Amino acid sequence: IILLMVVAVFAVSQNGNSAQATPTQSPAEVLAQAESAFENGDSAAALSLIDQLLSANPQNSAAEALKTKIAETEANRQQLADAIDAIAAKKWTDAIDLLTPLYEQTTFQPDTVSSLLCDSYFNRGQERLSRTTSPTDVATVQAAQVDFETGLTICPDRDDLSTAVSHAKQYIAAQKSSASPEAVIDALAPIIKTEPGYARGQAAIALYNAYLQRGSAAQSAGDLQSALEDFTAALNLNLEDTSAATEKQTAVLAQLAQQPPTATVAPTPPPPAAEPTATPLPAPTLALKYAAPKLLAPDPEAVFSGQFEEIVLQWEPVGELAEDEFYDVTIRYFVGDEPRYWGSGLIKDTSWQVPLEAGYGQAGKDEFWWWVTVRQGGTAKDGNPDLAISPSSEERVFYWRPK
């Protein structure tokens, strides 16, 4: 009876479907034909055959199961296509959100999905590195490191992810307050050798400052040759402003020229000119006048609740500021994956009250990072000053939560 029903349906639908079974085929043979069509990528033909079977026998559980499998596969294919579109548009977070459920299934094109997912984590991490705002902006590099480590967990054989994790760890270690110039140079020099623009050029700035600090110490100790090597290494970094290194190198060369002939060291030639295609990195934020401000309050990871709770950031004075010198307070928080910044760059006092506009109720995890820098070159009338004359302070975090 079932076979006669199938034959009848086949006869009726002969001109309306993309695939037809012959009247002599059994339901099992039609199902096998549908499975073969599906495995060969012709889902439309497979569904046409399945619909014919179900029209003849709605209780055909094998046909229903195959139909469900085809629908799930087609949904997965569409999701993968959407992820590929997101990758083409460099929407890495969208791509990760689309690919992760496919990866967790473990059965749908696992090699392709895992490769694309690792690419997305790598590129989102690199994009985050490109947002680094200063040599002490460790939080942004840490966020990138999380992406690299996640990608490496999925693709443990990916050398680019392994290198990215290593570089992020080295950069973060170099920014610790206890890191000596020697430690900073050991950590960052290998990074700059392979990635001159690492972390939006902030790694080169930190390395430049470390060379100057170590070179200055060697110069003070009378080790002029070591000092000259460090100042020359600083000049060899492709920074916009290397005037401090040039001045120090010139002074050391003058000292060497005054020594007896047996102690004279041949001057080191100036650094080679950058290739025409090289892109200059940002100017170094060298501490030319003041030490980094020391933060006082609130304590690290302090918790505040409610929009009416007063939050006052405080720090020690670095000395008597000139008329055109100011404290610059910066607050950073994240909304999704996007960093937001708030603060003031024209502060003469050693405290600043955080306004609601600084991100109350918006920050991811209610987390706010802040730091202070001394800057020069502006007035309250013409806008924020832009020349750093101190290193940035340490970064501290506080939490500002709605009640």
GROMACS .gro file of N, CA and C in nm, residues 15-117:
model
  309
   15ASN      N    1   0.628   1.687  -1.234
   15ASN     CA    2   0.672   1.810  -1.299
   15ASN      C    3   0.702   1.923  -1.200
   16GLY      N    4   0.687   1.895  -1.068
   16GLY     CA    5   0.699   2.008  -0.975
   16GLY      C    6   0.817   2.001  -0.883
   17ASN      N    7   0.893   1.892  -0.881
   17ASN     CA    8   1.005   1.881  -0.789
   17ASN      C    9   1.137   1.873  -0.865
   18SER      N   10   1.245   1.904  -0.790
   18SER     CA   11   1.376   1.906  -0.855
   18SER      C   12   1.433   1.767  -0.870
   19ALA      N   13   1.377   1.666  -0.804
   19ALA     CA   14   1.424   1.528  -0.818
   19ALA      C   15   1.305   1.434  -0.807
   20GLN      N   16   1.306   1.329  -0.885
   20GLN     CA   17   1.195   1.235  -0.886
   20GLN      C   18   1.249   1.093  -0.875
   21ALA      N   19   1.175   1.009  -0.802
   21ALA     CA   20   1.206   0.867  -0.798
   21ALA      C   21   1.125   0.797  -0.907
   22THR      N   22   1.173   0.681  -0.944
   22THR     CA   23   1.098   0.603  -1.044
   22THR      C   24   0.987   0.525  -0.975
   23PRO      N   25   0.883   0.490  -1.046
   23PRO     CA   26   0.772   0.418  -0.984
   23PRO      C   27   0.812   0.282  -0.927
   24THR      N   28   0.919   0.226  -0.973
   24THR     CA   29   0.958   0.092  -0.926
   24THR      C   30   1.043   0.095  -0.800
   25GLN      N   31   1.083   0.214  -0.754
   25GLN     CA   32   1.169   0.224  -0.636
   25GLN      C   33   1.089   0.206  -0.507
   26SER      N   34   1.151   0.139  -0.411
   26SER     CA   35   1.090   0.125  -0.279
   26SER      C   36   1.122   0.249  -0.196
   27PRO      N   37   1.048   0.272  -0.086
   27PRO     CA   38   1.081   0.385   0.002
   27PRO      C   39   1.227   0.383   0.048
   28ALA      N   40   1.280   0.264   0.076
   28ALA     CA   41   1.420   0.255   0.121
   28ALA      C   42   1.515   0.302   0.011
   29GLU      N   43   1.483   0.266  -0.113
   29GLU     CA   44   1.568   0.308  -0.224
   29GLU      C   45   1.559   0.458  -0.248
   30VAL      N   46   1.440   0.512  -0.231
   30VAL     CA   47   1.423   0.658  -0.247
   30VAL      C   48   1.502   0.731  -0.137
   31LEU      N   49   1.495   0.679  -0.014
   31LEU     CA   50   1.568   0.739   0.096
   31LEU      C   51   1.718   0.735   0.070
   32ALA      N   52   1.767   0.623   0.018
   32ALA     CA   53   1.909   0.611  -0.015
   32ALA      C   54   1.948   0.711  -0.123
   33GLN      N   55   1.857   0.731  -0.220
   33GLN     CA   56   1.884   0.829  -0.325
   33GLN      C   57   1.891   0.969  -0.266
   34ALA      N   58   1.803   0.997  -0.171
   34ALA     CA   59   1.803   1.129  -0.105
   34ALA      C   60   1.933   1.149  -0.027
   35GLU      N   61   1.977   1.047   0.045
   35GLU     CA   62   2.101   1.056   0.122
   35GLU      C   63   2.220   1.080   0.029
   36SER      N   64   2.220   1.011  -0.085
   36SER     CA   65   2.328   1.029  -0.182
   36SER      C   66   2.330   1.171  -0.237
   37ALA      N   67   2.212   1.224  -0.268
   37ALA     CA   68   2.204   1.362  -0.319
   37ALA      C   69   2.255   1.461  -0.214
   38PHE      N   70   2.218   1.438  -0.090
   38PHE     CA   71   2.262   1.528   0.019
   38PHE      C   72   2.414   1.522   0.035
   39GLU      N   73   2.470   1.401   0.035
   39GLU     CA   74   2.614   1.385   0.050
   39GLU      C   75   2.691   1.448  -0.065
   40ASN      N   76   2.627   1.456  -0.182
   40ASN     CA   77   2.691   1.518  -0.299
   40ASN      C   78   2.666   1.668  -0.306
   41GLY      N   79   2.604   1.723  -0.202
   41GLY     CA   80   2.583   1.867  -0.196
   41GLY      C   81   2.456   1.917  -0.260
   42ASP      N   82   2.370   1.828  -0.307
   42ASP     CA   83   2.245   1.872  -0.371
   42ASP      C   84   2.131   1.860  -0.271
   43SER      N   85   2.123   1.953  -0.179
   43SER     CA   86   2.021   1.949  -0.075
   43SER      C   87   1.881   1.965  -0.132
   44ALA      N   88   1.867   2.044  -0.238
   44ALA     CA   89   1.735   2.066  -0.297
   44ALA      C   90   1.677   1.935  -0.349
   45ALA      N   91   1.760   1.857  -0.418
   45ALA     CA   92   1.713   1.728  -0.470
   45ALA      C   93   1.680   1.634  -0.357
   46ALA      N   94   1.764   1.634  -0.253
   46ALA     CA   95   1.740   1.546  -0.139
   46ALA      C   96   1.608   1.580  -0.071
   47LEU      N   97   1.582   1.709  -0.051
   47LEU     CA   98   1.458   1.749   0.015
   47LEU      C   99   1.336   1.716  -0.071
   48SER      N  100   1.351   1.728  -0.202
   48SER     CA  101   1.240   1.694  -0.291
   48SER      C  102   1.201   1.546  -0.276
   49LEU      N  103   1.301   1.460  -0.272
   49LEU     CA  104   1.276   1.316  -0.256
   49LEU      C  105   1.215   1.286  -0.119
   50ILE      N  106   1.268   1.354  -0.016
   50ILE     CA  107   1.216   1.331   0.119
   50ILE      C  108   1.070   1.375   0.129
   51ASP      N  109   1.038   1.490   0.071
   51ASP     CA  110   0.899   1.538   0.074
   51ASP      C  111   0.806   1.438   0.005
   52GLN      N  112   0.854   1.376  -0.102
   52GLN     CA  113   0.771   1.275  -0.168
   52GLN      C  114   0.746   1.156  -0.076
   53LEU      N  115   0.850   1.114  -0.005
   53LEU     CA  116   0.834   1.003   0.089
   53LEU      C  117   0.737   1.038   0.200
   54LEU      N  118   0.751   1.159   0.256
   54LEU     CA  119   0.665   1.199   0.368
   54LEU      C  120   0.520   1.223   0.324
   55SER      N  121   0.504   1.263   0.200
   55SER     CA  122   0.366   1.278   0.150
   55SER      C  123   0.297   1.142   0.144
   56ALA      N  124   0.373   1.039   0.108
   56ALA     CA  125   0.317   0.905   0.101
   56ALA      C  126   0.303   0.843   0.239
   57ASN      N  127   0.397   0.875   0.328
   57ASN     CA  128   0.394   0.817   0.462
   57ASN      C  129   0.450   0.918   0.562
   58PRO      N  130   0.365   1.001   0.622
   58PRO     CA  131   0.413   1.102   0.719
   58PRO      C  132   0.484   1.041   0.838
   59GLN      N  133   0.469   0.913   0.862
   59GLN     CA  134   0.532   0.849   0.977
   59GLN      C  135   0.670   0.792   0.945
   60ASN      N  136   0.723   0.825   0.830
   60ASN     CA  137   0.856   0.774   0.792
   60ASN      C  138   0.963   0.848   0.874
   61SER      N  139   0.999   0.787   0.987
   61SER     CA  140   1.091   0.854   1.080
   61SER      C  141   1.231   0.872   1.019
   62ALA      N  142   1.274   0.780   0.937
   62ALA     CA  143   1.407   0.792   0.875
   62ALA      C  144   1.411   0.911   0.781
   63ALA      N  145   1.302   0.930   0.704
   63ALA     CA  146   1.296   1.044   0.613
   63ALA      C  147   1.290   1.174   0.692
   64GLU      N  148   1.213   1.174   0.802
   64GLU     CA  149   1.202   1.294   0.885
   64GLU      C  150   1.337   1.329   0.948
   65ALA      N  151   1.410   1.227   0.993
   65ALA     CA  152   1.542   1.251   1.054
   65ALA      C  153   1.639   1.308   0.952
   66LEU      N  154   1.635   1.256   0.829
   66LEU     CA  155   1.723   1.308   0.726
   66LEU      C  156   1.687   1.452   0.690
   67LYS      N  157   1.557   1.482   0.690
   67LYS     CA  158   1.514   1.618   0.660
   67LYS      C  159   1.564   1.715   0.767
   68THR      N  160   1.557   1.672   0.893
   68THR     CA  161   1.608   1.756   1.003
   68THR      C  162   1.758   1.777   0.990
   69LYS      N  163   1.829   1.671   0.956
   69LYS     CA  164   1.974   1.681   0.939
   69LYS      C  165   2.010   1.778   0.827
   70ILE      N  166   1.936   1.771   0.716
   70ILE     CA  167   1.962   1.861   0.603
   70ILE      C  168   1.935   2.005   0.644
   71ALA      N  169   1.825   2.027   0.716
   71ALA     CA  170   1.791   2.164   0.760
   71ALA      C  171   1.900   2.219   0.850
   72GLU      N  172   1.950   2.137   0.943
   72GLU     CA  173   2.057   2.182   1.034
   72GLU      C  174   2.185   2.212   0.956
   73THR      N  175   2.214   2.127   0.860
   73THR     CA  176   2.335   2.148   0.780
   73THR      C  177   2.325   2.275   0.697
   74GLU      N  178   2.209   2.298   0.638
   74GLU     CA  179   2.191   2.420   0.559
   74GLU      C  180   2.202   2.544   0.648
   75ALA      N  181   2.147   2.535   0.770
   75ALA     CA  182   2.159   2.647   0.863
   75ALA      C  183   2.306   2.671   0.899
   76ASN      N  184   2.379   2.563   0.919
   76ASN     CA  185   2.522   2.576   0.949
   76ASN      C  186   2.598   2.637   0.831
   77ARG      N  187   2.562   2.593   0.709
   77ARG     CA  188   2.629   2.649   0.591
   77ARG      C  189   2.602   2.798   0.579
   78GLN      N  190   2.480   2.838   0.608
   78GLN     CA  191   2.448   2.981   0.602
   78GLN      C  192   2.524   3.058   0.710
   79GLN      N  193   2.533   2.998   0.829
   79GLN     CA  194   2.606   3.062   0.937
   79GLN      C  195   2.754   3.076   0.903
   80LEU      N  196   2.809   2.973   0.841
   80LEU     CA  197   2.949   2.981   0.799
   80LEU      C  198   2.967   3.088   0.691
   81ALA      N  199   2.872   3.097   0.599
   81ALA     CA  200   2.880   3.201   0.495
   81ALA      C  201   2.873   3.339   0.558
   82ASP      N  202   2.787   3.356   0.660
   82ASP     CA  203   2.777   3.484   0.729
   82ASP      C  204   2.908   3.517   0.801
   83ALA      N  205   2.970   3.415   0.859
   83ALA     CA  206   3.098   3.436   0.928
   83ALA      C  207   3.206   3.479   0.830
   84ILE      N  208   3.207   3.417   0.712
   84ILE     CA  209   3.306   3.454   0.610
   84ILE      C  210   3.284   3.597   0.564
   85ASP      N  211   3.158   3.638   0.553
   85ASP     CA  212   3.128   3.778   0.518
   85ASP      C  213   3.178   3.872   0.627
   86ALA      N  214   3.159   3.832   0.754
   86ALA     CA  215   3.206   3.915   0.865
   86ALA      C  216   3.358   3.928   0.864
   87ILE      N  217   3.426   3.819   0.831
   87ILE     CA  218   3.573   3.823   0.823
   87ILE      C  219   3.616   3.916   0.710
   88ALA      N  220   3.547   3.907   0.597
   88ALA     CA  221   3.582   3.995   0.485
   88ALA      C  222   3.563   4.142   0.522
   89ALA      N  223   3.465   4.169   0.609
   89ALA     CA  224   3.439   4.306   0.654
   89ALA      C  225   3.521   4.344   0.777
   90LYS      N  226   3.609   4.253   0.822
   90LYS     CA  227   3.694   4.274   0.939
   90LYS      C  228   3.613   4.297   1.066
   91LYS      N  229   3.497   4.232   1.073
   91LYS     CA  230   3.415   4.236   1.193
   91LYS      C  231   3.446   4.110   1.273
   92TRP      N  232   3.557   4.116   1.345
   92TRP     CA  233   3.612   3.995   1.407
   92TRP      C  234   3.522   3.941   1.517
   93THR      N  235   3.463   4.027   1.596
   93THR     CA  236   3.377   3.979   1.704
   93THR      C  237   3.254   3.910   1.647
   94ASP      N  238   3.195   3.966   1.542
   94ASP     CA  239   3.080   3.900   1.478
   94ASP      C  240   3.120   3.763   1.425
   95ALA      N  241   3.237   3.756   1.363
   95ALA     CA  242   3.283   3.629   1.309
   95ALA      C  243   3.302   3.526   1.421
   96ILE      N  244   3.360   3.569   1.532
   96ILE     CA  245   3.381   3.478   1.645
   96ILE      C  246   3.248   3.428   1.700
   97ASP      N  247   3.150   3.518   1.712
   97ASP     CA  248   3.019   3.479   1.763
   97ASP      C  249   2.949   3.379   1.671
   98LEU      N  250   2.971   3.391   1.541
   98LEU     CA  251   2.910   3.300   1.446
   98LEU      C  252   2.983   3.166   1.439
   99LEU      N  253   3.114   3.169   1.451
   99LEU     CA  254   3.194   3.048   1.433
   99LEU      C  255   3.199   2.962   1.560
  100THR      N  256   3.190   3.023   1.675
  100THR     CA  257   3.205   2.947   1.801
  100THR      C  258   3.102   2.834   1.813
  101PRO      N  259   2.971   2.860   1.788
  101PRO     CA  260   2.875   2.748   1.797
  101PRO      C  261   2.906   2.638   1.695
  102LEU      N  262   2.953   2.674   1.577
  102LEU     CA  263   2.989   2.573   1.478
  102LEU      C  264   3.109   2.491   1.525
  103TYR      N  265   3.205   2.559   1.586
  103TYR     CA  266   3.323   2.488   1.638
  103TYR      C  267   3.284   2.392   1.750
  104GLU      N  268   3.191   2.435   1.835
  104GLU     CA  269   3.151   2.351   1.949
  104GLU      C  270   3.074   2.227   1.904
  105GLN      N  271   3.013   2.232   1.785
  105GLN     CA  272   2.946   2.113   1.733
  105GLN      C  273   3.045   2.001   1.702
  106THR      N  274   3.164   2.038   1.658
  106THR     CA  275   3.277   1.948   1.627
  106THR      C  276   3.254   1.861   1.503
  107THR      N  277   3.135   1.868   1.442
  107THR     CA  278   3.108   1.779   1.328
  107THR      C  279   3.092   1.852   1.196
  108PHE      N  280   3.069   1.983   1.200
  108PHE     CA  281   3.044   2.057   1.075
  108PHE      C  282   3.173   2.122   1.027
  109GLN      N  283   3.229   2.072   0.920
  109GLN     CA  284   3.351   2.125   0.858
  109GLN      C  285   3.452   2.170   0.965
  110PRO      N  286   3.493   2.080   1.052
  110PRO     CA  287   3.573   2.121   1.168
  110PRO      C  288   3.705   2.189   1.132
  111ASP      N  289   3.773   2.142   1.027
  111ASP     CA  290   3.901   2.204   0.991
  111ASP      C  291   3.882   2.348   0.945
  112THR      N  292   3.783   2.370   0.859
  112THR     CA  293   3.757   2.505   0.808
  112THR      C  294   3.713   2.598   0.921
  113VAL      N  295   3.622   2.552   1.003
  113VAL     CA  296   3.568   2.635   1.110
  113VAL      C  297   3.677   2.673   1.210
  114SER      N  298   3.757   2.575   1.253
  114SER     CA  299   3.861   2.605   1.352
  114SER      C  300   3.965   2.699   1.294
  115SER      N  301   4.000   2.682   1.167
  115SER     CA  302   4.098   2.772   1.105
  115SER      C  303   4.047   2.915   1.099
  116LEU      N  304   3.922   2.931   1.056
  116LEU     CA  305   3.864   3.065   1.049
  116LEU      C  306   3.849   3.127   1.188
  117LEU      N  307   3.814   3.046   1.287
  117LEU     CA  308   3.798   3.097   1.423
  117LEU      C  309   3.931   3.145   1.478
   0.00000   0.00000   0.00000
